[in-house]
Every structure is written in structure tokens, then in C-alpha cells.
Coordinates of C-alpha atoms in Angstrom, one line a residue:
X1 CA -138.9 -115.3 91.7
X2 CA -142.3 -116.3 90.3
X3 CA -145.4 -114.9 92.0
X4 CA -147.5 -117.5 93.8
X5 CA -150.3 -117.1 91.3
X6 CA -148.0 -117.7 88.3
X7 CA -146.4 -120.6 90.1
X8 CA -149.8 -122.2 90.6
X9 CA -150.6 -121.9 86.9
X10 CA -147.3 -123.5 85.9
X11 CA -148.1 -126.6 88.0
X12 CA -151.1 -128.9 87.5
X13 CA -153.0 -129.8 90.7
X14 CA -151.7 -133.1 92.2
X15 CA -155.2 -134.5 91.8
X16 CA -155.1 -133.8 88.0
X17 CA -152.8 -136.8 87.5
X18 CA -153.5 -140.5 86.7
X19 CA -151.1 -143.4 86.9
X20 CA -149.8 -146.0 84.4
X21 CA -147.1 -148.6 85.0
X22 CA -145.5 -152.0 84.3
X23 CA -144.9 -153.3 87.8
X24 CA -141.3 -152.0 87.9
X25 CA -142.0 -148.3 87.6
X26 CA -144.8 -145.9 86.9
X27 CA -145.6 -142.6 85.1
X28 CA -147.9 -139.8 86.2
X29 CA -150.0 -138.5 83.3
X30 CA -151.7 -135.1 83.6
X31 CA -155.1 -134.2 82.3
X32 CA -153.2 -131.9 79.9
X33 CA -151.5 -134.9 78.3
X34 CA -148.2 -134.4 79.9
X35 CA -146.1 -137.1 81.6
X36 CA -144.5 -135.1 84.4
X37 CA -143.1 -137.9 86.6
X38 CA -141.3 -141.1 85.7
X39 CA -138.3 -142.8 87.2
X40 CA -136.4 -145.4 85.2
X41 CA -135.6 -148.3 85.4
X42 CA -137.2 -148.7 88.8
X43 CA -139.6 -146.8 91.1
X44 CA -136.7 -145.6 93.2
X45 CA -134.4 -144.7 90.3
X46 CA -133.6 -141.1 89.5
X47 CA -136.3 -139.3 87.5
X48 CA -136.3 -139.0 83.8
X49 CA -139.4 -136.9 83.7
X50 CA -139.6 -134.7 86.8
X51 CA -141.6 -131.6 85.9
X52 CA -143.8 -132.4 88.9
X53 CA -140.9 -131.1 91.1
X54 CA -139.5 -128.4 88.8
X55 CA -141.6 -127.4 85.8
X56 CA -138.6 -125.7 84.2
X57 CA -135.8 -128.2 84.7
X58 CA -137.4 -131.5 85.5
X59 CA -138.4 -132.8 82.1
X60 CA -141.7 -134.0 80.6
X61 CA -143.3 -135.8 77.6
X62 CA -146.4 -134.0 76.5
X63 CA -148.9 -134.7 73.7
X64 CA -151.8 -132.3 73.6
X65 CA -153.7 -130.0 71.3
X66 CA -151.4 -127.2 70.1
X67 CA -154.0 -124.6 71.2
X68 CA -155.4 -125.6 74.6
X69 CA -157.5 -122.4 75.1
X70 CA -160.8 -123.8 73.8
X71 CA -160.1 -127.4 75.0
X72 CA -161.9 -129.3 77.7
X73 CA -159.9 -132.2 79.2
X74 CA -161.2 -135.5 80.6
X75 CA -159.5 -138.6 81.8
X76 CA -160.6 -142.2 82.5
X77 CA -159.3 -145.7 82.8
X78 CA -160.6 -148.3 80.4
X79 CA -162.8 -150.5 82.7
X80 CA -160.9 -153.0 84.9
X81 CA -157.5 -151.9 83.6
X82 CA -154.7 -149.5 84.2
X83 CA -154.9 -148.3 80.5
X84 CA -155.5 -144.5 80.6
X85 CA -157.5 -142.5 78.1
X86 CA -157.1 -138.7 78.0
X87 CA -159.8 -136.9 76.0
X88 CA -159.6 -133.4 74.5
X89 CA -162.9 -131.9 73.5
X90 CA -163.6 -128.7 71.4
X91 CA -166.1 -127.5 68.9
X92 CA -163.6 -128.2 66.1
X93 CA -162.7 -131.7 67.1
X94 CA -162.5 -134.4 69.7
X95 CA -159.2 -136.2 70.2
X96 CA -157.9 -138.9 72.5
X97 CA -154.5 -140.0 73.8
X98 CA -154.3 -143.6 75.1
X99 CA -151.4 -144.3 77.4
X100 CA -150.1 -147.6 78.9
X101 CA -146.9 -149.4 79.7
X102 CA -146.8 -153.0 78.4
X103 CA -146.1 -155.5 81.3
X104 CA -142.5 -156.6 81.1
X105 CA -141.9 -160.0 79.7
X106 CA -140.0 -162.5 81.8
X107 CA -136.3 -162.3 81.0
X108 CA -136.4 -158.9 79.4
X109 CA -133.5 -156.6 80.5
X110 CA -133.5 -154.7 83.7
X111 CA -133.4 -151.3 81.9
X112 CA -135.8 -152.2 79.2
X113 CA -139.2 -150.5 79.7
X114 CA -141.7 -149.2 77.2
X115 CA -144.3 -146.5 77.2
X116 CA -146.9 -146.4 74.4
X117 CA -148.8 -143.2 73.6
X118 CA -151.5 -143.4 70.8
X119 CA -153.2 -140.3 69.5
X120 CA -156.5 -140.5 67.7
X121 CA -159.2 -138.1 66.5
X122 CA -162.8 -139.2 67.0
X123 CA -164.6 -136.2 65.6
X124 CA -163.6 -133.3 63.4
X125 CA -160.0 -132.3 63.3
X126 CA -157.3 -131.3 65.8
X127 CA -153.8 -130.1 65.6
X128 CA -151.5 -131.7 68.2
X129 CA -148.1 -130.7 69.5
X130 CA -145.6 -133.3 70.8
X131 CA -142.7 -132.3 73.1
X132 CA -140.4 -134.9 74.7
X133 CA -137.8 -133.2 76.9
X134 CA -136.2 -135.6 79.4
X135 CA -134.2 -134.5 82.5
X136 CA -132.0 -137.4 83.4
X137 CA -130.9 -138.1 87.0
X138 CA -133.3 -135.6 88.6
X139 CA -132.2 -133.1 85.9
X140 CA -128.6 -133.3 87.0
X141 CA -127.1 -135.1 84.0
X142 CA -126.6 -133.7 80.5
X143 CA -127.7 -135.7 77.5
X144 CA -127.2 -135.8 73.8
X145 CA -130.1 -135.7 71.3
X146 CA -129.9 -137.5 67.9
X147 CA -132.7 -137.2 65.3
X148 CA -133.1 -140.5 63.5
X149 CA -135.2 -141.4 60.4
X150 CA -137.9 -143.0 62.6
X151 CA -137.6 -141.1 65.8
X152 CA -135.0 -139.7 68.2
X153 CA -132.4 -140.9 70.7
X154 CA -131.6 -139.3 74.1
X155 CA -128.3 -140.5 75.5
X156 CA -127.1 -139.8 79.0
X157 CA -124.3 -141.2 81.1
X158 CA -126.2 -144.2 82.5
X159 CA -129.5 -144.5 80.6
X160 CA -130.8 -143.9 77.1
X161 CA -134.3 -143.2 75.8
X162 CA -135.4 -144.0 72.3
X163 CA -138.6 -142.4 70.9
X164 CA -140.0 -144.2 67.8
X165 CA -142.2 -141.8 65.9
X166 CA -144.3 -142.2 62.7
X167 CA -143.8 -138.5 61.9
X168 CA -140.6 -136.4 61.6
X169 CA -139.3 -134.9 64.7
X170 CA -137.1 -131.8 65.1
X171 CA -134.8 -130.9 67.9
X172 CA -135.6 -127.9 70.2
X173 CA -133.2 -125.7 72.0
X174 CA -133.8 -127.2 75.4
X175 CA -132.6 -130.7 75.0
X176 CA -135.8 -132.1 73.6
X177 CA -137.7 -132.9 70.4
X178 CA -141.0 -131.7 69.1
X179 CA -143.5 -132.1 66.3
X180 CA -146.8 -130.5 65.3
X181 CA -149.3 -132.6 63.4
X182 CA -153.0 -132.5 62.4
X183 CA -155.3 -135.5 62.5
X184 CA -158.8 -135.9 61.2
X185 CA -161.7 -138.1 62.3
X186 CA -160.6 -141.8 62.1
X187 CA -156.9 -141.1 62.0
X188 CA -154.4 -142.2 64.6
X189 CA -150.6 -142.2 65.3
X190 CA -148.7 -144.4 67.7
X191 CA -145.6 -143.3 69.6
X192 CA -143.2 -145.6 71.5
X193 CA -140.7 -144.5 74.2
X194 CA -138.3 -147.2 75.3
X195 CA -135.5 -147.1 77.9
X196 CA -132.3 -149.0 77.4
X197 CA -128.6 -149.1 78.4
X198 CA -127.6 -150.0 74.8
X199 CA -125.9 -147.1 73.0
X200 CA -127.6 -146.0 69.8
X201 CA -130.7 -148.1 70.3
X202 CA -133.9 -146.7 68.9
X203 CA -137.0 -148.9 68.9
X204 CA -138.8 -149.7 65.6
X205 CA -141.9 -147.8 64.7
X206 CA -145.1 -149.4 65.8
X207 CA -147.2 -150.7 63.0
X208 CA -151.0 -150.8 63.5
X209 CA -150.8 -154.5 64.1
X210 CA -147.9 -154.1 66.6
X211 CA -149.9 -151.5 68.5
X212 CA -153.1 -153.5 68.6
X213 CA -151.2 -156.6 69.9
X214 CA -149.5 -154.5 72.7
X215 CA -152.8 -152.8 73.5
X216 CA -154.8 -156.0 73.7
X217 CA -152.1 -157.9 75.6
X218 CA -152.0 -155.2 78.2
X219 CA -155.8 -155.0 78.3
X220 CA -156.0 -158.8 78.8
X221 CA -153.4 -158.8 81.5
X222 CA -155.2 -156.2 83.7
X223 CA -158.6 -157.7 83.2
X224 CA -157.4 -161.2 84.0
X225 CA -155.6 -160.0 87.1
X226 CA -158.6 -158.2 88.4
X227 CA -160.9 -161.1 87.7
X228 CA -159.4 -162.7 90.8
X229 CA -160.9 -160.1 93.0
X230 CA -163.5 -161.6 95.3
X231 CA -165.1 -158.4 96.5
X232 CA -168.5 -157.8 94.7
X233 CA -170.0 -155.5 97.3
X234 CA -171.6 -152.0 97.4
X235 CA -168.4 -150.2 96.6
X236 CA -167.0 -152.6 94.0
X237 CA -165.7 -150.0 91.6
X238 CA -163.7 -148.0 94.2
X239 CA -162.3 -151.2 95.8
X240 CA -161.3 -152.6 92.5
X241 CA -159.6 -149.3 91.5
X242 CA -157.7 -149.3 94.8
X243 CA -156.6 -152.9 94.1
X244 CA -155.4 -151.8 90.7
X245 CA -153.4 -149.0 92.4
X246 CA -151.8 -151.4 94.8
X247 CA -150.8 -153.7 92.0
X248 CA -149.2 -150.8 90.2
X249 CA -147.3 -150.0 93.4
X250 CA -145.9 -153.5 93.7
X251 CA -142.4 -154.2 92.5
X252 CA -142.7 -157.4 90.6
X253 CA -139.2 -158.9 91.1
X254 CA -139.5 -158.9 95.0
X255 CA -143.2 -158.4 95.8
X256 CA -142.6 -155.3 97.8
X257 CA -145.4 -152.7 98.0
X258 CA -144.4 -149.1 97.8
X259 CA -145.9 -146.4 100.0
X260 CA -146.1 -144.1 97.0
X261 CA -144.3 -143.7 93.7
X262 CA -143.3 -140.0 94.2
X263 CA -141.1 -138.0 96.4
X264 CA -141.4 -134.5 98.0
X265 CA -145.0 -133.7 97.0
X266 CA -145.8 -131.3 99.9
X267 CA -148.3 -131.9 102.7
X268 CA -148.5 -128.1 102.9
X269 CA -148.1 -125.9 99.8
X270 CA -145.0 -123.9 100.5
X271 CA -144.1 -126.0 103.6
X272 CA -141.3 -128.4 104.3
X273 CA -143.3 -131.6 104.9
X274 CA -141.8 -133.2 101.8
X275 CA -140.7 -136.8 102.0
X276 CA -139.5 -139.6 99.7
X277 CA -142.1 -142.4 99.9
X278 CA -140.6 -144.7 97.2
X279 CA -139.9 -147.4 99.8
X280 CA -141.6 -150.1 101.6
X281 CA -142.8 -149.5 105.2
X282 CA -143.2 -152.4 107.6
X283 CA -146.2 -150.4 109.0
X284 CA -148.1 -151.1 105.8
X285 CA -147.4 -154.8 105.8
X286 CA -150.3 -156.1 107.9
X287 CA -152.8 -153.8 106.0
X288 CA -151.3 -154.9 102.7
X289 CA -151.5 -158.6 103.5
X290 CA -155.0 -158.3 105.0
X291 CA -156.3 -156.4 101.9
X292 CA -154.7 -158.7 99.4
X293 CA -155.9 -161.9 101.0
X294 CA -159.4 -160.5 101.6
X295 CA -159.7 -159.6 98.0
X296 CA -158.3 -162.9 96.8
X297 CA -154.9 -161.8 95.5
X298 CA -153.0 -164.7 97.0
X299 CA -149.9 -164.6 94.7
X300 CA -149.3 -161.0 95.7
X301 CA -149.7 -161.8 99.4
X302 CA -147.3 -164.7 99.1
X303 CA -144.7 -162.6 97.3
X304 CA -144.9 -159.8 99.9
X305 CA -144.7 -162.2 102.8
X306 CA -141.6 -163.7 101.2
X307 CA -140.1 -160.1 101.1
X308 CA -141.0 -159.7 104.8
X309 CA -139.5 -163.1 105.6
X310 CA -136.3 -162.1 104.0
X311 CA -136.0 -158.9 106.0
X312 CA -136.4 -160.9 109.2
X313 CA -133.7 -163.4 108.2
X314 CA -131.3 -160.6 107.5
X315 CA -131.2 -159.5 111.1
X316 CA -128.6 -162.1 112.3
X317 CA -127.3 -160.7 115.6
X318 CA -129.1 -157.4 115.1
X319 CA -132.6 -157.7 116.6
X320 CA -134.0 -154.2 115.7
X321 CA -136.0 -153.8 112.6
X322 CA -135.9 -150.7 110.4
X323 CA -139.2 -148.9 109.9
X324 CA -138.8 -149.1 106.1
X325 CA -136.5 -150.7 103.5
X326 CA -135.8 -150.3 99.8
X327 CA -137.9 -152.3 97.4
X328 CA -135.1 -155.0 97.0
X329 CA -134.4 -154.8 100.8
X330 CA -131.8 -152.0 100.8
X331 CA -131.0 -150.8 104.3
X332 CA -129.3 -147.5 103.7
X333 CA -131.9 -144.9 102.7
X334 CA -129.7 -141.9 103.5
X335 CA -131.6 -138.6 102.9
X336 CA -130.3 -136.0 100.5
X337 CA -131.7 -132.6 99.4
X338 CA -131.8 -131.7 95.7
X339 CA -131.4 -128.0 96.0
X340 CA -131.3 -127.4 92.3
X341 CA -135.0 -128.3 92.0
X342 CA -137.6 -125.7 93.2
X343 CA -140.1 -128.3 94.4
X344 CA -143.8 -128.6 93.5
X345 CA -145.2 -125.1 93.5
X346 CA -141.9 -123.9 95.1
X347 CA -142.5 -126.2 98.1
X348 CA -138.9 -127.1 99.0
X349 CA -136.8 -128.9 99.9
X350 CA -136.9 -131.8 97.4
X351 CA -135.7 -134.9 99.2
X352 CA -134.5 -138.2 98.0
X353 CA -133.9 -141.0 100.6
X354 CA -135.7 -140.9 104.0
X355 CA -133.9 -140.3 107.2
X356 CA -136.7 -141.9 109.2
X357 CA -135.1 -145.3 108.4
X358 CA -132.8 -144.8 111.3
X359 CA -135.6 -144.0 113.8
X360 CA -136.7 -146.3 116.6
X361 CA -140.4 -147.0 115.9
X362 CA -141.6 -149.7 118.3
X363 CA -145.0 -150.1 116.6
X364 CA -143.5 -151.9 113.6
X365 CA -143.0 -155.1 115.7
X366 CA -146.7 -155.3 116.2
X367 CA -147.4 -154.7 112.5
X368 CA -144.8 -157.3 111.6
X369 CA -146.4 -159.9 114.0
X370 CA -149.9 -158.9 112.7
X371 CA -148.7 -159.6 109.2
X372 CA -147.3 -163.0 110.2
X373 CA -150.5 -163.8 112.0
X374 CA -152.7 -162.8 109.1
X375 CA -150.6 -164.9 106.7
X376 CA -150.5 -167.8 109.0
X377 CA -154.3 -168.1 108.9
X378 CA -153.9 -168.4 105.1
X379 CA -150.8 -170.7 105.0
X380 CA -148.4 -171.9 107.6
X381 CA -145.4 -169.6 108.1
X382 CA -142.0 -171.4 108.2
X383 CA -140.4 -172.6 111.4
X384 CA -137.3 -170.6 110.6
X385 CA -139.4 -167.4 110.4
X386 CA -141.0 -168.3 113.7
X387 CA -137.5 -168.6 115.3
X388 CA -136.6 -165.1 114.0
X389 CA -139.9 -163.7 115.2
X390 CA -139.1 -165.2 118.6
X391 CA -135.8 -163.3 118.6
X392 CA -137.6 -160.0 117.7
X393 CA -140.0 -160.5 120.6
X394 CA -137.1 -161.2 123.0
X395 CA -135.8 -157.7 121.9
X396 CA -139.2 -156.2 122.4
X397 CA -139.6 -157.6 125.9
X398 CA -136.6 -155.5 126.9
X399 CA -137.4 -152.3 125.0
X400 CA -141.2 -151.9 124.7
X401 CA -141.4 -149.3 127.5
X402 CA -138.8 -147.0 125.9
X403 CA -139.8 -143.7 124.2
X404 CA -139.7 -143.7 120.4
X405 CA -140.6 -141.6 117.3
X406 CA -143.9 -143.4 116.8
X407 CA -146.2 -144.0 113.9
X408 CA -146.0 -140.4 112.6
X409 CA -142.2 -140.5 112.6
X410 CA -141.9 -137.2 114.6
X411 CA -138.6 -135.4 114.4
X412 CA -139.0 -133.4 117.6
X413 CA -137.8 -136.1 120.0
X414 CA -139.1 -139.5 121.2
X415 CA -142.1 -139.9 123.4
X416 CA -143.9 -142.8 125.1
X417 CA -146.6 -143.0 122.4
X418 CA -149.8 -144.9 123.1
X419 CA -149.8 -146.3 119.6
X420 CA -146.4 -147.8 120.1
X421 CA -147.6 -149.5 123.3
X422 CA -150.8 -150.7 121.5
X423 CA -148.8 -152.4 118.8
X424 CA -146.4 -153.9 121.3
X425 CA -149.5 -155.5 122.9
X426 CA -150.5 -156.7 119.4
X427 CA -147.0 -158.2 118.9
X428 CA -147.3 -160.5 122.0
X429 CA -151.0 -161.2 121.5
X430 CA -150.5 -162.4 117.9
X431 CA -147.5 -164.4 118.8
X432 CA -149.5 -166.2 121.4
X433 CA -152.3 -166.9 118.9
X434 CA -149.8 -168.3 116.4
X435 CA -148.2 -170.4 119.2
X436 CA -151.6 -171.9 120.2
X437 CA -152.4 -172.7 116.6
X438 CA -149.0 -174.3 115.7
X439 CA -147.7 -175.6 119.0
X440 CA -144.2 -174.3 118.4
X441 CA -141.7 -173.6 121.1
X442 CA -142.4 -170.2 122.7
X443 CA -141.9 -168.1 125.8
X444 CA -145.6 -168.1 126.2
X445 CA -145.8 -167.3 130.0
X446 CA -143.5 -164.3 129.6
X447 CA -145.4 -163.1 126.5
X448 CA -148.7 -163.5 128.3
X449 CA -147.4 -161.6 131.4
X450 CA -146.1 -158.8 129.2
X451 CA -149.3 -158.6 127.2
X452 CA -151.3 -158.1 130.4
X453 CA -148.8 -155.5 131.7
X454 CA -149.1 -153.5 128.5
X455 CA -152.9 -153.7 128.5
X456 CA -153.1 -152.4 132.0
X457 CA -150.6 -149.7 131.4
X458 CA -152.5 -148.4 128.4
X459 CA -155.8 -148.4 130.3
X460 CA -154.2 -146.4 133.2
X461 CA -151.5 -144.1 131.7
X462 CA -152.9 -143.9 128.2
X463 CA -156.4 -142.9 129.3
X464 CA -157.4 -139.3 130.3
X465 CA -160.3 -139.1 132.8
X466 CA -160.4 -135.4 132.2
X467 CA -160.7 -135.7 128.4
X468 CA -162.6 -139.0 128.5
X469 CA -160.3 -140.2 125.7
X470 CA -157.2 -142.2 125.0
X471 CA -154.3 -139.8 124.4
X472 CA -151.4 -139.5 122.0
X473 CA -148.6 -140.2 124.5
X474 CA -148.4 -140.7 128.3
X475 CA -148.7 -137.5 130.2
X476 CA -150.4 -135.5 127.4
X477 CA -154.0 -134.4 126.9
X478 CA -153.7 -134.5 123.0
X479 CA -155.9 -136.8 121.0
X480 CA -154.5 -138.7 118.1
X481 CA -156.3 -140.4 115.2
X482 CA -154.0 -143.5 115.6
X483 CA -156.2 -144.4 118.6
X484 CA -158.8 -145.5 116.0
X485 CA -156.6 -148.5 115.5
X486 CA -157.3 -149.8 119.0
X487 CA -160.7 -151.2 117.9
X488 CA -159.4 -152.2 114.4
X489 CA -156.6 -154.3 116.1
X490 CA -159.1 -155.8 118.6
X491 CA -157.5 -154.2 121.6
X492 CA -160.9 -153.1 122.6
X493 CA -164.3 -154.4 121.8
X494 CA -166.8 -152.6 119.6
X495 CA -168.9 -151.6 122.6
X496 CA -166.0 -150.6 125.0
X497 CA -167.1 -147.3 126.5
X498 CA -163.6 -145.8 126.5
X499 CA -163.2 -146.6 122.8
X500 CA -166.6 -145.1 122.0
X501 CA -165.8 -142.0 124.0
X502 CA -162.5 -141.7 122.1
X503 CA -164.3 -141.9 118.8
X504 CA -166.5 -139.0 119.9
X505 CA -163.5 -136.9 120.9
X506 CA -161.7 -137.6 117.6
X507 CA -164.8 -136.5 115.7
X508 CA -165.1 -133.4 117.8
X509 CA -161.4 -132.3 117.8
X510 CA -159.9 -133.8 114.6
X511 CA -162.7 -134.3 112.1
X512 CA -163.8 -131.7 109.6
X513 CA -166.9 -133.3 108.1
X514 CA -165.8 -136.6 106.7
X515 CA -162.1 -135.7 106.8
X516 CA -159.9 -136.4 109.8
X517 CA -156.5 -134.9 110.9
X518 CA -153.9 -137.1 112.4
X519 CA -153.5 -134.7 115.4
X520 CA -153.5 -131.0 116.2
X521 CA -149.8 -129.8 115.9
X522 CA -150.5 -127.1 118.6
X523 CA -151.5 -129.7 121.2
X524 CA -149.6 -132.9 120.2
X525 CA -146.0 -133.9 120.4
X526 CA -143.6 -131.6 118.6
X527 CA -143.1 -133.2 115.2
X528 CA -140.0 -131.0 114.5
X529 CA -141.6 -129.2 111.5
X530 CA -143.9 -126.5 112.8
X531 CA -146.1 -126.3 109.7
X532 CA -149.7 -127.3 109.2
X533 CA -150.8 -130.2 107.1
X534 CA -154.0 -131.5 105.4
X535 CA -156.4 -134.1 106.7
X536 CA -155.0 -137.7 106.5
X537 CA -156.8 -140.0 104.2
X538 CA -156.1 -143.3 106.1
X539 CA -157.4 -141.8 109.4
X540 CA -160.6 -140.7 107.7
X541 CA -161.3 -144.3 106.5
X542 CA -160.3 -145.7 109.9
X543 CA -163.0 -143.6 111.4
X544 CA -165.5 -145.1 109.0
X545 CA -164.4 -148.6 110.0
X546 CA -164.7 -147.7 113.7
X547 CA -168.2 -146.4 113.3
X548 CA -169.2 -149.5 111.3
X549 CA -167.8 -151.8 114.1
X550 CA -169.6 -149.7 116.7
X551 CA -172.9 -150.2 115.0
X552 CA -173.4 -146.7 113.7
X553 CA -174.1 -147.9 110.2
X554 CA -176.0 -144.9 108.9
X555 CA -173.3 -142.5 110.0
X556 CA -170.5 -144.7 108.7
X557 CA -172.2 -145.1 105.3
X558 CA -172.8 -141.3 104.9
X559 CA -169.2 -140.6 105.9
X560 CA -167.8 -143.2 103.5
X561 CA -169.8 -141.9 100.6
X562 CA -168.5 -138.4 101.3
X563 CA -164.9 -139.7 101.5
X564 CA -165.3 -141.5 98.2
X565 CA -166.3 -138.1 96.6
X566 CA -162.8 -136.8 97.6
X567 CA -161.0 -139.1 95.2
X568 CA -159.7 -137.6 92.1
X569 CA -161.4 -138.0 88.7
X570 CA -160.0 -141.5 88.2
X571 CA -160.5 -142.8 91.8
X572 CA -157.0 -142.0 93.2
X573 CA -156.0 -140.6 96.6
X574 CA -152.9 -138.8 97.8
X575 CA -151.7 -139.1 101.4
X576 CA -153.7 -136.1 102.5
X577 CA -156.7 -133.9 101.5
X578 CA -156.7 -130.1 102.0
X579 CA -159.7 -128.5 103.7
X580 CA -160.9 -127.4 100.3
X581 CA -160.6 -130.8 98.8
X582 CA -157.2 -130.7 97.0
X583 CA -154.8 -133.6 97.1
X584 CA -151.7 -133.1 99.2
X585 CA -148.6 -135.2 99.8
X586 CA -147.2 -138.1 97.8
X587 CA -149.6 -139.6 95.2
X588 CA -151.1 -142.0 94.9
X589 CA -150.7 -143.3 98.5
X590 CA -150.9 -147.0 99.2
X591 CA -151.8 -146.4 102.9
X592 CA -155.0 -144.5 101.9
X593 CA -156.1 -147.1 99.4
X594 CA -155.5 -149.9 101.9
X595 CA -157.6 -148.1 104.5
X596 CA -160.3 -147.6 101.8
X597 CA -160.4 -151.3 101.1
X598 CA -160.8 -152.3 104.8
X599 CA -163.4 -149.6 105.4
X600 CA -165.5 -150.7 102.5
X601 CA -165.3 -154.4 103.3
X602 CA -166.0 -153.9 107.0
X603 CA -169.0 -151.6 106.4
X604 CA -170.3 -153.9 103.7
X605 CA -170.2 -156.9 106.0
X606 CA -171.9 -154.9 108.8
X607 CA -174.6 -153.7 106.5
X608 CA -175.2 -157.2 105.1
X609 CA -175.4 -158.7 108.6
X610 CA -177.8 -155.9 109.7
X611 CA -180.1 -156.6 106.7
X612 CA -180.1 -160.3 107.5
X613 CA -180.6 -159.8 111.3
X614 CA -181.9 -156.3 111.8
X615 CA -182.7 -156.9 115.5
X616 CA -179.2 -158.0 116.3
X617 CA -177.4 -155.0 115.0
X618 CA -177.7 -151.9 117.2
X619 CA -177.4 -149.3 114.4
X620 CA -178.2 -146.4 116.7
X621 CA -176.2 -147.6 119.7
X622 CA -173.9 -144.6 119.8
X623 CA -176.1 -141.9 118.2

């Protein structure tokens, strides 16, 4: 077995990757010029390049200087786009690799995807090495390699890859192809990788005009899309980058927004908190719709709402929603372990599928109703959707008091989680608000009675006089960062003493500087795993939003600026951040970027109002 130090050296840090994509799938490109993760033809398809999870078997496509010893590497996105530039700098020469995936044309085949990699030298001379070594079906399927006049063909059982190359390629002994070439200042070469189900298909070489057309079309697409963004506030660059990430994580045919494009990146190095996040969580729905509509991306909001509407219409006689679904609405997300892959830095197991789809998570009904309420303020939801929502609420009336697995999807047994009660309150509250607005038939008296009952129960059983804090679940003394959503969901006001006291306790018990843990595993409900984890990005941004709403603007701004410094070099966040600042968990994580957007917009609004009316904003109310 490899030593821990050699294992670390074989794997790039998670934060050393950037993302490109075509709204059907993505590729993770490392600062060393290696594409180490890509699933084709969809986000949730088996990986073709999976070195991220097994550097030996997984497969990769790397273009980098042949001798990396004297090289410094940098990465950046071209402004307002998802076109990536990786720069290699040395005394002898400066080179660049430009990576992007052209946006699929309407009517192009399901399996047809392109990845363009252009290599250029800006100064001096550099010798590059190209290695393309796929590992089809999570490195489980064998493939045949054919060297062609203008490239190479990789043929597997269900998918083929064609690599068009302007230089001669040779086959290596590990199922890949390679080439070494030298470029001087002003010279460039363009490579095209294309997926297809057609046997024997190799794409044509890219001429200079072909490359320029594809490059400028992709550049124009991203800049036109981002031009819709209404946010022009203090943190414009970070908010826009988060919007671009969310767009990359949107599956164009259905409008579904993925939680993350990766699976099994560990929340603890060497631990077993490794999950498949290539699905759509209902929990993210209200945050996604709120962010998209706030920023002005109405088409994306409409498409995602249609996806949610379809899930609701599928229920028929079944009234219980799943916590998550596949990107085209798949219900069966059965979990499997790929024991032939070692996992990122030997952090096994590697999982595909997610067993949490079978859990009972009562909070999702509140998130679903919040999404419907947010969208209904933009455009009227349909009466058929309202009838289905009514049926969901009928089910919730009978089940909201039951224990469940909660927002954190614990695998150590159900509890009566406060957050699940909070979101049950949200479900009935938002339904009543929609009913008042639209005048549709509703069980308003019963909903109002239940809403009151839940509120009073939370204030009695969910509050600890001893700890002066809301607690994780009834009967416990543990604090949980999900309590920060009480103010965000308008369950409490911004000056509610219990909410302010809970913020204090969360800062004291769960915060480390600007970073916030979800909970303390030693004190909280057993999550069934037993290992530690990093701080949770979304919770950290929720704390900023709470501080802003409570009027602690100076503290909120300082914390936000610190949090923004924990992004990687191109503004991306994983699910978690280690105590020493490394990215942990699946990457990039939609939930974190959604929380960033709401924190920035909420604090921006509060600061602007304070500047306009400084005597009306009690900035130091809680200091």
C-alpha cells in the first residue's frame, strides 16, 4: 500500500480544480492541466475520466509541460465565462491551455459532446506532453484503441471517444495515447475530444477558423447569459461566479439543478463520509429558485419549477416525496460501492447512487412549499399543482410529529429534529399565504391550527432554558447550525431574543473564525458514521445572513470577506472546508454557492439601507 505522503502527492488537492461544461455534463480540470473527472454523456453517467477517485485506474486527459519541475501553474476563467485558461510559467517559456466545452446545439445527439483543448506558447519555448487515457464505466470496461491519420479512437461497449489531433499520436501500454511536442512563441495547436455512439467515428481536425468560431460562440454564449444578472452590488464578481457555477450544474433538457457533479469526494480524508451528489435535492429547490429569480435568471427558474411540478404530479396515490431524484426524475437511486477504486487519497468507499433517497425527511415538504411560494410571487402556479400540493399537506398533517432522518440525512436512527418541525411550519405558513393571494380552495382553518401548534411546540420543546438556545432535536442539549434557518425562513424576527441567543451559542460552539460546523458529532444525534468532518460552507454563509438581518453589519461584513477568501483560485467552493482551509467533500457544491448568493444579497441590501438611513439600522444592537 502507498504511504500517506506518497498518496497525497499522487492526488491534486480538491481545490486545485476548475470546472468546464456544456449543460449536460462537466469536466474537472486541474492546475496541472489534467482532466481527472468527466462523466459522459450526462452528469450521472459512468465516468470516462476518473483519476480523481483512482489515480492509477480511473483515467485522465492531460496536457502539460513535459518537465513540470521548474513550472509554476496558474488558472483563471476568461471574464464572465466558463472558459478556462491554465497557464504554465517558467524561465524558458510561458504556455497556456484553453479549455471549454461548446454548448450543445438543439437537436444534436444525446451522446454527442465535445471538449476543446487549445495549447499556445506566449513567450519563449515549451515542450508539452499529451496523454489521453480513458477509463470507461468507472474503469470497469475494457476499450480498444485505434490510431488514425488525424487522431485516435477509443471504443468501449457503450460509448466511443474520438480525439482529433493536429500532430501524430502513438499508443501507450496502458490503453491510452500520447505525444510530445514543442511550441515556440506565437504557435498553437488545437485538440478536439468528441463522444459518440457511432462506431469508428473520429471528428475532423480543427482548423484555425473552426477553433475561433467555436471559441467565440462559447464566449458569446456565456457573456450573453450572464448579462441577465441583475446583481451589481459589492460582491459582484463572486456572486456572478456562483451564478455561472449554478448554470454549469443545470441539466438543460429538464432544468434540474445538481447538488454537485462529483461522487465520493470525502468529507474527511481517509474517512467514510463519501456520497454521490449527482442528483437533485428538493432541499435545494427553494434556495435555487430564490437565487435564480433574485439574480434575474427567470428562464432557469421556470425550467426548474417545471421539473418540481412534474415530481409532484408523479405522486398519484403516493403522498410522500423523496428527498432527492435523478436529473430526469429517476426515483430509484440505489446505492452501490465500487470496491475496485481506491477513492480520493485512499478515502473509501467509492459510492454511486445514494441510499438516502429512501429516507423520511419531513423538512422537504416545507422546502417544496417555499419553492412554490417564491415562484408564485413571480408567476402564478397552476391549479393542478395547487391540488397536488394540497394532497402533500394532507399527508403532512398526519405525519409532521413523527421522527425522521432530518436535513443532515443521519444514518444512526430517526429523531424529532427541530429543523424538520421548522420546515413543517413553513409548509403550512406558505400554503396559507398562497391561498390568501389566489383564493383557491384550501383547508385553511386546519392549516392555521397546525401552524400554531407547531410554532408553540418548537418554542417549548425545541428551546433549552439551560443552554439558552434552540436545540438539534427534542430532548437534546446539542446545538445545530440548521437553527440559523429559523430567521432566514421568517419563523422568528430579526430581534427575537431566542434567535439572537442561538446565534451566540452557534458562534461559541460551532464556529471557528468565519467557518461553521453543522454540529458537534460528540454531542449531536448519532449520524451512523463516527468520523469527523470539515466546516460546512452553507452554514457559514447562513451565519453571515443571520448577522446581517440582526443588524450586526460590521461583523457580518468581516465574516463574509473572510469566507470569500476560502474559495479556491477561481472562486469555487466544495461542500466543506477543513480547519486549515482545504476543500473537502463533493466539488463544486451548489448548496454552498446558493448560500453565498443569499448572504451577499442580504448583506448588500442591509448595508445600502444603513447608508441611506443610518439612524434606523441598529448596527451594534447585538455586539
